[in-house]
XYZ file of C-alpha atoms in Angstrom:
744
model
C 292.129 -71.068 212.053
C 290.042 -71.304 209.084
C 288.970 -68.072 207.264
C 285.588 -68.392 207.522
C 285.833 -68.041 211.378
C 286.413 -64.704 210.810
C 283.413 -63.863 209.726
C 281.805 -65.935 212.273
C 283.707 -63.702 214.672
C 282.769 -60.759 213.506
C 278.835 -61.492 213.203
C 278.298 -62.358 216.862
C 276.797 -59.486 218.938
C 278.806 -60.395 222.086
C 281.810 -59.433 220.271
C 282.749 -55.958 220.951
C 285.647 -53.678 219.262
C 288.609 -55.586 217.830
C 291.905 -54.709 217.141
C 294.189 -56.752 214.362
C 297.839 -56.331 212.996
C 298.089 -57.069 209.214
C 301.143 -59.339 208.356
C 303.626 -57.280 206.068
C 303.073 -60.067 203.733
C 299.119 -59.365 203.837
C 298.420 -63.019 204.303
C 297.043 -63.107 207.822
C 295.684 -61.267 210.723
C 296.993 -61.136 214.240
C 294.406 -60.978 216.868
C 295.576 -61.362 220.396
C 296.788 -65.164 220.584
C 295.018 -65.922 217.248
C 295.809 -65.593 213.498
C 293.474 -65.604 210.587
C 294.285 -66.491 207.311
C 293.033 -63.999 204.551
C 291.833 -66.381 202.196
C 291.508 -64.853 198.506
C 288.447 -67.281 198.025
C 286.887 -65.143 200.916
C 285.050 -61.850 199.688
C 285.582 -60.540 203.421
C 289.417 -61.166 203.080
C 289.985 -60.100 199.617
C 288.397 -56.887 200.682
C 290.635 -56.322 203.720
C 293.789 -57.177 201.596
C 292.818 -54.748 198.893
C 292.084 -52.026 201.230
C 295.392 -52.713 203.251
C 297.139 -52.639 199.903
C 295.544 -49.240 199.057
C 296.623 -47.681 202.572
C 300.080 -49.074 202.326
C 300.731 -47.433 198.764
C 299.158 -44.028 199.606
C 300.376 -44.024 203.205
C 296.990 -43.319 203.974
C 294.124 -44.500 206.032
C 290.808 -45.285 205.090
C 287.318 -46.856 206.489
C 284.065 -48.531 205.370
C 281.036 -50.337 206.633
C 280.931 -54.415 206.229
C 277.685 -55.588 206.231
C 276.432 -58.748 208.180
C 273.007 -60.200 207.618
C 270.730 -62.076 210.521
C 268.142 -63.875 208.657
C 265.390 -65.799 209.592
C 262.100 -66.805 207.989
C 260.155 -63.862 209.091
C 262.293 -61.176 209.196
C 266.002 -60.193 208.006
C 268.124 -58.024 209.922
C 271.209 -55.959 208.525
C 274.128 -55.090 210.863
C 277.656 -53.515 209.967
C 280.846 -52.886 211.597
C 283.048 -49.931 210.483
C 286.407 -51.327 209.326
C 289.182 -48.472 209.972
C 292.645 -48.984 208.511
C 295.739 -47.227 209.337
C 299.513 -47.344 208.685
C 302.063 -47.384 211.484
C 305.959 -48.148 210.843
C 305.169 -50.133 207.603
C 302.444 -52.202 208.897
C 298.492 -51.961 208.771
C 296.521 -51.799 211.895
C 292.755 -52.743 211.574
C 290.185 -51.426 213.920
C 286.946 -53.348 213.903
C 283.993 -51.479 215.747
C 281.000 -52.897 217.448
C 277.916 -54.244 215.575
C 275.354 -51.583 214.400
C 272.110 -51.457 212.910
C 272.988 -50.872 209.333
C 269.822 -49.054 208.120
C 270.656 -46.166 210.760
C 273.929 -45.819 209.325
C 273.083 -45.874 205.348
C 271.376 -42.606 205.310
C 273.483 -40.368 207.655
C 271.095 -37.509 207.905
C 267.481 -36.497 207.585
C 267.968 -34.536 204.572
C 269.296 -37.881 202.631
C 266.557 -39.835 204.022
C 263.976 -37.350 202.869
C 265.462 -36.925 199.490
C 265.540 -40.641 198.631
C 261.766 -41.102 199.492
C 260.541 -38.233 197.828
C 262.160 -39.268 194.238
C 259.152 -40.931 192.513
C 261.422 -43.418 190.881
C 262.114 -46.637 193.056
C 265.756 -46.781 194.560
C 267.392 -50.097 195.713
C 270.941 -50.391 196.938
C 272.340 -54.155 197.183
C 275.668 -55.446 198.378
C 278.222 -56.074 195.688
C 278.648 -59.410 196.854
C 277.001 -62.745 195.649
C 276.534 -62.484 191.740
C 275.622 -66.046 191.445
C 272.341 -67.195 193.423
C 270.845 -65.984 195.419
C 272.141 -62.759 194.048
C 273.228 -59.372 195.766
C 271.070 -59.126 198.838
C 269.234 -55.709 199.141
C 270.637 -53.033 202.172
C 268.346 -50.209 201.355
C 265.259 -49.373 199.469
C 263.256 -46.492 199.274
C 259.038 -45.798 199.923
C 259.013 -45.771 196.294
C 259.909 -49.320 195.870
C 257.633 -50.487 198.652
C 254.536 -48.859 197.067
C 255.681 -50.652 193.770
C 255.927 -53.890 195.056
C 253.535 -54.029 197.820
C 256.123 -55.620 200.294
C 257.007 -54.171 203.559
C 260.613 -53.295 204.217
C 261.290 -55.896 206.880
C 260.463 -58.414 203.736
C 262.623 -56.898 201.197
C 265.751 -56.049 203.133
C 268.533 -58.908 203.094
C 266.860 -60.724 200.279
C 267.869 -60.616 196.722
C 266.045 -58.547 194.290
C 265.356 -61.927 191.929
C 262.611 -62.550 194.132
C 260.335 -60.533 192.640
C 260.955 -62.365 189.199
C 258.273 -65.148 187.939
C 257.291 -67.113 185.461
C 256.626 -64.172 182.725
C 259.903 -62.748 183.534
C 262.474 -63.102 180.398
C 265.044 -65.707 180.989
C 267.063 -63.999 178.309
C 266.640 -60.676 180.029
C 267.826 -61.987 183.384
C 271.072 -63.835 181.882
C 272.024 -60.386 180.340
C 271.429 -58.877 183.716
C 274.052 -61.408 185.199
C 276.610 -60.676 182.418
C 276.459 -57.230 183.098
C 276.895 -57.889 186.930
C 279.776 -60.063 186.568
C 281.526 -57.290 184.329
C 280.829 -54.705 186.887
C 279.254 -52.678 183.988
C 276.222 -50.158 184.354
C 273.219 -50.940 182.315
C 269.858 -50.506 181.387
C 267.300 -53.313 181.055
C 263.055 -53.874 181.238
C 261.874 -56.768 182.410
C 258.644 -58.258 183.914
C 258.502 -58.617 188.047
C 255.689 -59.321 190.222
C 253.855 -57.597 193.084
C 253.264 -59.266 196.330
C 249.687 -59.932 195.458
C 251.145 -61.666 192.353
C 250.433 -58.890 189.554
C 252.934 -58.722 187.026
C 254.469 -55.079 186.144
C 256.688 -53.782 183.818
C 259.750 -52.245 185.396
C 262.842 -50.156 183.873
C 265.762 -51.195 185.391
C 269.185 -48.776 185.767
C 271.674 -50.357 187.570
C 275.330 -49.144 188.350
C 278.145 -50.295 190.402
C 279.410 -48.046 193.375
C 282.878 -47.887 194.326
C 284.664 -46.484 197.372
C 287.935 -44.492 197.275
C 290.502 -47.604 196.795
C 288.632 -48.777 193.882
C 286.677 -51.570 195.549
C 283.076 -52.227 193.981
C 280.897 -52.370 197.657
C 277.489 -52.006 196.102
C 275.037 -51.858 193.266
C 272.531 -49.167 192.915
C 269.485 -49.867 191.150
C 266.829 -46.840 189.845
C 263.579 -48.602 188.612
C 260.707 -47.300 186.957
C 257.117 -48.502 186.379
C 256.520 -48.465 182.705
C 253.636 -50.762 182.621
C 251.556 -48.242 181.080
C 253.820 -47.300 178.435
C 254.311 -50.869 177.864
C 250.989 -51.801 177.543
C 250.519 -49.099 174.730
C 253.536 -50.395 173.202
C 252.204 -53.705 173.022
C 248.599 -52.715 171.692
C 250.539 -50.754 169.149
C 252.646 -53.984 168.029
C 249.641 -56.530 167.927
C 247.621 -53.568 165.861
C 250.652 -52.700 163.657
C 249.558 -55.409 161.043
C 246.197 -53.806 160.501
C 247.418 -50.397 160.685
C 250.112 -51.046 158.257
C 247.058 -52.136 155.587
C 245.188 -49.517 156.342
C 247.953 -46.539 156.422
C 246.998 -45.702 160.096
C 249.806 -44.317 162.314
C 250.125 -45.059 166.076
C 251.657 -42.459 168.378
C 251.814 -41.941 172.419
C 252.979 -38.904 174.410
C 253.657 -39.046 177.633
C 252.989 -35.526 178.940
C 254.181 -36.106 182.389
C 257.950 -36.800 181.240
C 257.366 -34.967 177.873
C 258.113 -38.381 176.081
C 256.743 -38.683 172.268
C 256.554 -42.341 170.540
C 256.012 -42.647 166.799
C 255.711 -46.143 164.963
C 257.098 -46.511 161.403
C 253.650 -45.745 160.072
C 253.715 -42.311 161.588
C 257.042 -41.400 159.787
C 255.864 -42.694 156.722
C 252.507 -40.551 156.729
C 254.725 -37.263 157.716
C 257.419 -38.095 155.118
C 259.862 -38.277 157.857
C 261.607 -41.803 157.234
C 265.051 -40.324 157.009
C 264.977 -37.187 159.312
C 265.089 -37.562 163.157
C 261.876 -38.593 164.780
C 260.100 -36.063 166.656
C 261.097 -36.543 170.656
C 258.162 -34.339 171.812
C 254.906 -32.446 170.804
C 257.299 -29.630 170.457
C 259.297 -31.360 167.568
C 256.198 -32.618 166.086
C 254.470 -28.983 165.583
C 257.450 -28.169 163.827
C 256.690 -30.435 161.192
C 253.001 -29.033 160.718
C 252.429 -26.263 158.186
C 252.717 -22.968 159.679
C 249.299 -21.691 159.051
C 247.782 -24.694 161.329
C 250.488 -24.416 164.135
C 248.584 -22.739 166.354
C 245.419 -24.998 165.826
C 247.709 -28.040 166.141
C 249.265 -26.679 169.657
C 245.842 -25.557 171.123
C 243.997 -29.079 170.364
C 246.635 -30.888 172.036
C 246.872 -28.408 174.988
C 243.022 -29.262 175.106
C 243.482 -32.736 174.849
C 245.980 -32.835 177.891
C 243.732 -31.015 180.281
C 240.854 -33.113 179.358
C 238.721 -30.266 177.967
C 237.927 -32.264 174.861
C 239.347 -35.483 173.208
C 241.467 -34.690 170.062
C 239.960 -34.967 166.713
C 241.182 -32.505 164.264
C 242.854 -31.827 160.831
C 246.015 -30.180 160.267
C 248.285 -29.973 157.070
C 252.174 -30.681 156.412
C 254.281 -29.191 153.874
C 256.015 -32.195 151.549
C 259.313 -32.250 149.668
C 257.081 -31.429 146.791
C 255.864 -28.382 148.732
C 252.351 -29.692 148.384
C 250.070 -29.923 151.415
C 249.157 -33.044 152.549
C 246.169 -33.120 155.025
C 246.202 -35.516 157.892
C 243.656 -36.441 160.776
C 244.659 -36.883 164.510
C 242.411 -38.519 167.114
C 243.760 -39.161 170.588
C 242.238 -40.144 174.309
C 243.876 -39.546 177.562
C 245.069 -42.716 179.518
C 245.419 -43.086 183.358
C 248.326 -44.415 185.114
C 248.093 -46.976 188.219
C 247.224 -43.785 190.511
C 244.383 -42.774 188.343
C 246.014 -39.912 187.307
C 246.237 -39.070 183.508
C 249.666 -38.448 182.444
C 249.480 -39.712 178.803
C 247.662 -39.402 175.240
C 247.428 -42.369 172.878
C 246.070 -41.981 169.606
C 245.962 -42.610 165.871
C 247.005 -40.419 162.607
C 246.007 -40.935 159.250
C 246.390 -39.255 155.771
C 243.103 -37.853 154.723
C 244.676 -35.915 151.222
C 242.946 -38.618 148.992
C 239.544 -38.256 151.082
C 239.658 -34.299 150.892
C 240.188 -34.586 147.135
C 237.342 -36.845 146.568
C 234.952 -34.863 148.974
C 236.156 -31.375 146.537
C 235.793 -33.667 143.710
C 231.866 -34.620 144.820
C 231.306 -31.279 145.552
C 232.513 -30.117 141.995
C 229.921 -32.780 140.465
C 227.196 -31.569 143.043
C 227.688 -28.027 141.360
C 227.818 -29.304 137.973
C 224.707 -31.450 138.608
C 223.160 -28.407 140.211
C 223.984 -26.083 137.113
C 222.426 -28.507 134.823
C 219.148 -28.670 136.412
C 219.194 -25.288 136.592
C 219.391 -25.472 132.872
C 216.834 -27.812 132.706
C 214.821 -25.528 134.341
C 215.627 -22.802 131.900
C 214.660 -24.737 129.260
C 211.396 -25.837 130.783
C 210.057 -22.125 131.043
C 211.953 -21.001 127.713
C 208.889 -21.218 125.515
C 206.608 -19.257 127.974
C 209.379 -16.593 128.325
C 209.741 -16.225 124.702
C 205.861 -15.455 124.803
C 206.474 -13.267 127.214
C 208.947 -11.177 126.049
C 207.411 -10.952 122.537
C 204.524 -9.253 124.321
C 206.152 -6.265 125.634
C 208.497 -6.053 122.506
C 205.444 -5.811 120.257
C 204.543 -2.605 122.646
C 208.194 -1.073 121.756
C 208.311 -1.769 117.820
C 204.563 -0.374 117.480
C 205.192 2.694 119.591
C 208.309 3.367 117.642
C 206.506 2.764 114.356
C 203.757 5.184 115.426
C 206.650 8.025 116.528
C 207.798 7.623 112.979
C 204.480 8.016 111.192
C 203.646 10.748 113.478
C 206.923 12.453 112.722
C 206.362 12.090 109.113
C 202.826 13.476 109.175
C 204.158 16.542 111.286
C 202.234 15.281 114.352
C 204.269 16.533 117.348
C 202.232 16.760 120.284
C 203.603 16.665 123.891
C 201.181 14.565 125.434
C 201.227 12.135 122.418
C 204.906 11.589 122.592
C 204.626 11.236 126.332
C 202.081 8.509 126.124
C 204.156 6.410 123.686
C 207.310 6.988 125.603
C 205.334 5.732 128.461
C 204.214 2.611 127.050
C 207.666 1.798 125.937
C 209.013 2.385 129.273
C 206.413 -0.145 130.753
C 207.423 -2.493 127.963
C 211.006 -2.463 128.811
C 210.777 -2.810 132.148
C 208.495 -5.912 132.002
C 211.233 -7.112 129.688
C 213.821 -6.637 132.104
C 211.756 -8.155 135.066
C 211.351 -11.513 132.930
C 215.142 -11.224 132.019
C 216.081 -10.886 135.646
C 213.810 -13.723 136.498
C 215.968 -15.948 134.323
C 218.907 -14.522 135.705
C 217.619 -15.703 139.593
C 217.063 -19.125 138.089
C 220.614 -19.466 137.413
C 221.918 -17.690 139.951
C 224.474 -19.405 142.233
C 222.753 -20.276 145.396
C 224.311 -18.630 148.347
C 225.752 -20.695 151.433
C 223.698 -20.975 154.326
C 225.752 -18.386 156.336
C 225.344 -15.932 153.773
C 221.521 -15.850 153.725
C 219.207 -12.642 153.335
C 215.987 -11.506 154.453
C 213.596 -12.526 151.471
C 209.845 -11.815 151.346
C 208.417 -15.389 150.483
C 205.368 -14.336 149.181
C 206.842 -11.551 146.952
C 209.050 -14.029 145.404
C 206.308 -16.720 144.717
C 203.994 -14.168 143.109
C 206.839 -13.334 140.618
C 207.483 -16.681 140.162
C 203.919 -17.859 139.101
C 203.289 -14.711 137.052
C 206.347 -15.867 135.233
C 204.886 -19.442 134.777
C 201.091 -18.693 134.468
C 200.841 -18.567 130.954
C 203.387 -21.398 130.199
C 201.275 -23.518 132.132
C 198.078 -22.274 130.715
C 199.475 -23.607 127.052
C 198.753 -27.115 128.644
C 195.464 -26.202 130.181
C 196.965 -26.184 133.932
C 195.660 -23.412 136.535
C 198.049 -21.889 139.060
C 196.239 -20.522 141.889
C 197.930 -18.705 145.018
C 196.385 -18.621 148.681
C 197.772 -16.249 151.137
C 196.425 -16.188 154.673
C 198.229 -13.036 156.122
C 199.432 -9.579 155.240
C 202.560 -9.847 152.983
C 204.862 -8.338 155.733
C 204.529 -11.395 157.917
C 206.609 -13.313 155.193
C 210.098 -12.581 155.641
C 212.219 -15.649 156.072
C 215.901 -16.478 156.202
C 216.925 -17.917 152.699
C 217.803 -16.223 149.344
C 215.642 -15.274 146.595
C 216.994 -17.503 143.612
C 217.094 -20.522 146.008
C 213.139 -19.965 146.688
C 212.643 -19.220 143.276
C 214.495 -22.798 142.232
C 212.452 -24.738 144.922
C 209.337 -23.574 143.745
C 209.559 -24.085 140.340
C 211.211 -27.754 141.103
C 207.937 -28.417 142.833
C 205.557 -26.957 140.426
C 207.270 -28.704 137.430
C 206.474 -32.063 139.582
C 202.843 -30.962 140.268
C 202.600 -30.018 136.313
C 203.859 -33.633 135.737
C 201.473 -35.259 137.952
C 198.256 -33.566 136.543
C 199.118 -32.854 132.728
C 197.381 -36.251 131.645
C 194.321 -35.686 133.688
C 190.978 -33.874 132.647
C 191.307 -30.233 132.490
C 189.020 -30.044 135.744
C 191.541 -31.651 138.053
C 194.732 -29.690 135.968
C 194.979 -27.216 139.161
C 198.064 -26.842 141.097
C 197.458 -25.100 144.353
C 200.301 -22.687 146.028
C 199.169 -22.213 149.686
C 201.307 -19.968 151.957
C 200.761 -19.818 155.915
C 202.326 -17.727 158.637
C 203.014 -19.184 161.893
C 204.644 -18.085 164.910
C 208.342 -19.024 163.950
C 208.034 -20.191 160.301
C 206.519 -19.729 157.310
C 204.808 -22.757 155.301
C 204.519 -23.285 151.514
C 202.317 -25.798 150.392
C 202.149 -27.121 146.669
C 199.241 -29.512 146.176
C 198.378 -31.284 143.010
C 195.230 -33.348 142.241
C 197.354 -36.085 140.396
C 197.115 -39.860 141.280
C 199.926 -39.880 144.128
C 203.505 -41.144 144.052
C 204.251 -44.703 143.671
C 204.707 -46.503 146.850
C 208.224 -47.963 145.765
C 209.286 -44.243 145.014
C 208.432 -42.847 148.551
C 211.365 -43.918 150.604
C 213.874 -42.634 147.807
C 212.248 -39.956 146.506
C 214.897 -36.973 148.097
C 217.438 -39.246 146.815
C 219.710 -37.825 143.756
C 218.753 -39.293 140.332
C 215.696 -40.537 141.620
C 212.686 -39.612 139.051
C 209.741 -41.560 137.469
C 209.509 -38.845 134.625
C 210.216 -40.516 131.196
C 213.765 -40.569 130.071
C 214.742 -37.015 128.852
C 211.678 -35.538 130.865
C 213.572 -35.302 134.361
C 217.242 -34.990 135.521
C 216.181 -36.852 138.957
C 217.771 -33.855 141.021
C 214.820 -31.180 141.504
C 213.969 -32.758 144.953
C 217.281 -33.418 146.248
C 218.515 -30.138 145.464
C 215.205 -28.496 146.851
C 215.663 -30.713 150.020
C 219.223 -29.482 150.459
C 218.680 -26.011 149.905
C 215.940 -25.824 152.389
C 217.970 -27.970 155.332
C 220.729 -25.434 154.468
C 218.288 -22.387 155.433
C 217.695 -24.159 158.382
C 213.960 -25.278 157.290
C 212.492 -28.892 156.332
C 210.462 -30.307 153.885
C 208.217 -32.998 153.996
C 205.243 -34.678 151.722
C 201.728 -36.439 151.957
C 200.530 -38.357 148.903
C 197.437 -40.618 147.974
C 195.298 -41.425 145.189
C 193.771 -37.525 145.220
C 197.078 -35.921 144.634
C 200.263 -35.062 146.437
C 201.216 -32.237 148.906
C 204.593 -30.804 149.473
C 205.231 -28.811 152.757
C 208.130 -26.731 153.023
C 209.050 -24.541 156.564
C 211.394 -21.656 156.375
C 212.594 -19.890 159.727
C 210.761 -16.687 160.201
C 212.541 -13.332 160.494
C 213.788 -10.416 159.188
C 217.391 -9.694 158.426
C 218.639 -6.077 158.611
C 220.799 -5.035 155.834
C 222.891 -2.016 155.512
C 221.476 0.181 152.910
C 223.375 2.511 150.736
C 222.691 6.042 151.041
C 219.944 7.371 147.911
C 222.352 8.695 145.264
C 223.082 12.110 145.368
C 221.533 14.753 142.732
C 224.408 16.751 142.202
C 226.934 14.555 140.469
C 230.369 15.462 138.615
C 230.730 15.904 135.002
C 233.269 13.017 134.578
C 235.115 11.682 131.604
C 233.626 8.207 131.083
C 235.491 5.734 128.776
C 232.813 3.341 127.534
C 234.100 -0.053 126.164
C 231.353 -1.699 124.352
C 231.616 -4.026 121.021
C 227.875 -3.519 120.270
C 227.546 0.136 118.425
C 224.121 0.422 119.139
C 224.348 -0.334 122.691
C 227.678 1.933 123.088
C 225.770 4.824 121.421
C 222.872 4.719 123.693
C 225.138 4.659 126.804
C 227.144 7.692 125.308
C 223.939 9.363 124.683
C 222.900 8.971 127.975
C 226.290 9.928 129.849
C 226.127 13.271 127.920
C 222.819 14.056 128.420
C 223.254 14.126 132.257
C 226.392 16.343 131.303
C 229.054 13.891 131.606
C 232.019 13.595 128.902
C 231.922 10.304 126.972
C 234.899 8.380 124.960
C 233.418 5.232 123.058
C 235.736 2.291 122.174
C 234.593 -0.972 120.832
C 237.054 -3.416 122.323
C 239.600 -3.902 125.390
C 242.983 -3.563 122.979
C 241.440 -0.556 121.558
C 240.986 0.755 125.190
C 244.266 -0.195 126.388
C 246.233 1.638 123.647
C 243.919 4.865 124.231
C 244.712 4.569 128.109
C 248.261 4.028 127.652
C 248.624 7.177 125.322
C 247.047 9.727 127.672
C 247.553 10.904 131.293
C 246.486 8.938 134.076
C 244.113 11.545 135.090
C 242.222 11.569 131.934
C 239.709 9.289 132.542
C 237.463 9.517 135.872
C 235.464 6.224 135.041
C 235.928 3.425 132.793
C 232.948 1.533 131.966
C 233.605 -1.797 129.876
C 231.502 -4.646 128.932
C 232.288 -8.078 130.132
C 232.530 -10.085 126.755
C 234.244 -8.443 123.737
C 236.143 -9.902 120.904
C 240.139 -9.452 120.817
C 240.453 -8.646 124.669
C 237.264 -9.009 127.297
C 236.455 -6.947 130.029
C 237.870 -9.000 132.851
C 241.421 -9.046 131.084
C 241.361 -5.498 129.909
C 240.881 -4.620 133.656
C 243.459 -6.954 134.708
C 246.176 -5.577 132.302
C 245.032 -1.907 133.475
C 245.671 -3.142 137.332
C 248.863 -5.141 136.323
C 250.395 -2.043 134.422
C 249.238 0.405 137.065
C 247.176 2.444 134.426
C 244.508 4.956 135.283
C 244.812 4.062 139.069
C 242.482 6.861 140.070
C 239.960 5.791 137.961
C 236.648 4.175 138.936
C 235.839 0.995 136.802
C 232.712 -0.729 136.218
C 231.985 -3.831 134.517
C 228.663 -4.515 132.596
C 226.847 -7.578 131.637
C 223.910 -8.527 129.715
C 223.990 -12.215 130.338
C 220.904 -14.000 131.582
C 223.058 -16.378 133.235
C 224.218 -15.084 136.559
C 228.141 -14.592 137.194
C 229.394 -17.203 139.522
C 230.157 -16.399 143.123
C 233.824 -17.241 142.346
C 233.997 -14.866 139.101
C 232.011 -12.323 141.327
C 234.910 -12.300 143.829
C 237.540 -12.176 141.184
C 235.706 -9.069 139.826
C 235.452 -7.178 143.086
C 239.386 -7.262 143.106
C 239.431 -5.296 139.789
C 236.379 -3.543 139.831
C 234.156 -0.903 142.046
C 230.972 -2.748 140.609
C 229.180 -4.658 138.206
C 226.157 -3.327 136.258
C 223.580 -5.011 134.386
C 221.951 -4.483 131.224
C 220.300 -2.652 130.102
C 221.617 0.520 132.053
C 219.200 3.040 133.409
C 219.546 6.804 134.093
C 219.674 5.763 137.836
C 222.682 3.538 137.346
C 224.458 6.173 135.341
C 224.012 9.042 137.981
C 225.194 6.623 140.498
C 228.192 5.827 138.476
C 228.763 9.612 137.836
C 228.139 10.361 141.636
C 231.046 7.891 142.737
C 228.917 5.356 144.281
C 229.403 1.717 144.029
C 226.973 -0.320 142.010
C 227.360 -4.254 142.617
C 224.773 -6.083 140.831
């Protein structure tokens, strides 16, 4: 009887249990009066022979389930018979059971069934036969596989997984799969399959052969994962790669469900990580970030994963040269097919050069602002010289009168008091003028460091300084204030307000200086509103040209003759006003121009220092001053209020003197900022470095019209207790000897 009759016999439902005896030569089965040849071309027979040999070799019994398919166009049913082998007196006995429903036998318990169906990956079990077409047939699949493909279970069982393939499935990959199957090797491949509805999806296959105890390959088990979302991202990255390479933008993808991170080659270059191991997850990426930015990096990624905000932030990395390179990262969450967010996809680009450019622009802006302030200073210089000469005349005349009276022997107290009072008033006037110049050239505060400024007081002082200067060109300045002065506290800074007003007045002066005298009037109007104060500067000029109006606030925009304007005044004024939270606008016509500035109203309460105490210590003060006359006057003032004073003319001499005395010799060190040989800042730096006079209070003096920059003031604050502006007053010295900090 032919061997295929054995398979036919065993597949019949009307045939119950069967018992066979396998010949000693293992070449046939004896059943009742029939014999069945064990043909090597038949897989059923080959397995029987293989198992019988194993039982004889090990003198052991064995059993397995042999699968039979009952396929129709509509449904495939899977049955099995259990083949049980035993050894008796050197012969192998084979008992074949009734047919059973295989799906009820493959998972022997509820736990196994629940376990397989709970796994998020698809699991498929096929027979090991029929590697050639149609291919191994499916004998089991879990629920995830059915959800992934859209098929019902009865439509899948008994069919080869190849039925899921289509025209977009790579033939190279399917050929590689068949080769691995024929060699009984485990393998991992990604290919395109199709759902029941015809939609393509990418599936990552992990396929391995399953052996029984005898070493016979009985099944293939396949674990399948839908990676369509992942593949779409990778395809998008690949298609955009040429553009991204030229723009030096790196792409990355992070699946936070599986903690999987992908970097493209550009990401490695950006992070200078081309030879190192590529980060496999976010934690390894964070390890490349500069320490001071690690927390920021982790927090922003967590917020992006949770959907609290999109990822868009900057961070730095340390390069091999120990420099910081600045990177910017942007990303959005991506949904999987089940509408759940499970990944981030984004880009990363190097902004180091951009930051350097912005810093260069900022540096140029500061230089331009300083030049504009110098231009303002030059504009008021002539009037300031006149203003200083007048009170200076009072001082010199009073000194001449004192000398004359002393020569004549006139020494009445009332006469001396009258002369000294005049000199004090004149010196106060000069000091105010110098302070005004300091304000013009001072560094404007940032918007985060605003103070409470009375805008009317600032305007009055500025107009007072400029009135006589403008009068030289027959220009009249008028001020109109509509409310009590207490109503004009605004958020700003004094020097900035003064600079804004001088810029606007300078433009107005230019607009009216060629007009008849009766029209050479500039009106400054200040009005108080509920939440803001408004400053208007009006002229009676011919108006602004139409082609200039749209770009009036742009840098270097001017209609003044070459050499008379920087073109920065209105641009700087606009930036200052907006940094205060205000705004500027203008109206213009043939009868003149009006610039209107609004400043946010409100008093900022600042902490004030306690008034200087009237009882001060008799401290020993070391004065370092290169001008003998100034040094002598400071020494006289210190001695007059009960202190002790040692006077030297430069920092080098002072350093030698301190080094040769005890640390407690001097209670106060008072040094000028600019001196020959060793200036005040370097003198204090050397003292600090050498730890000389550690308990002495240290102050630095300056007579500069140009204010100390914010950067320099910050540096000085690390060396000294305070900055004193010349000319020094009795109040300044009492604060110094009382131990109070005096900050300019």
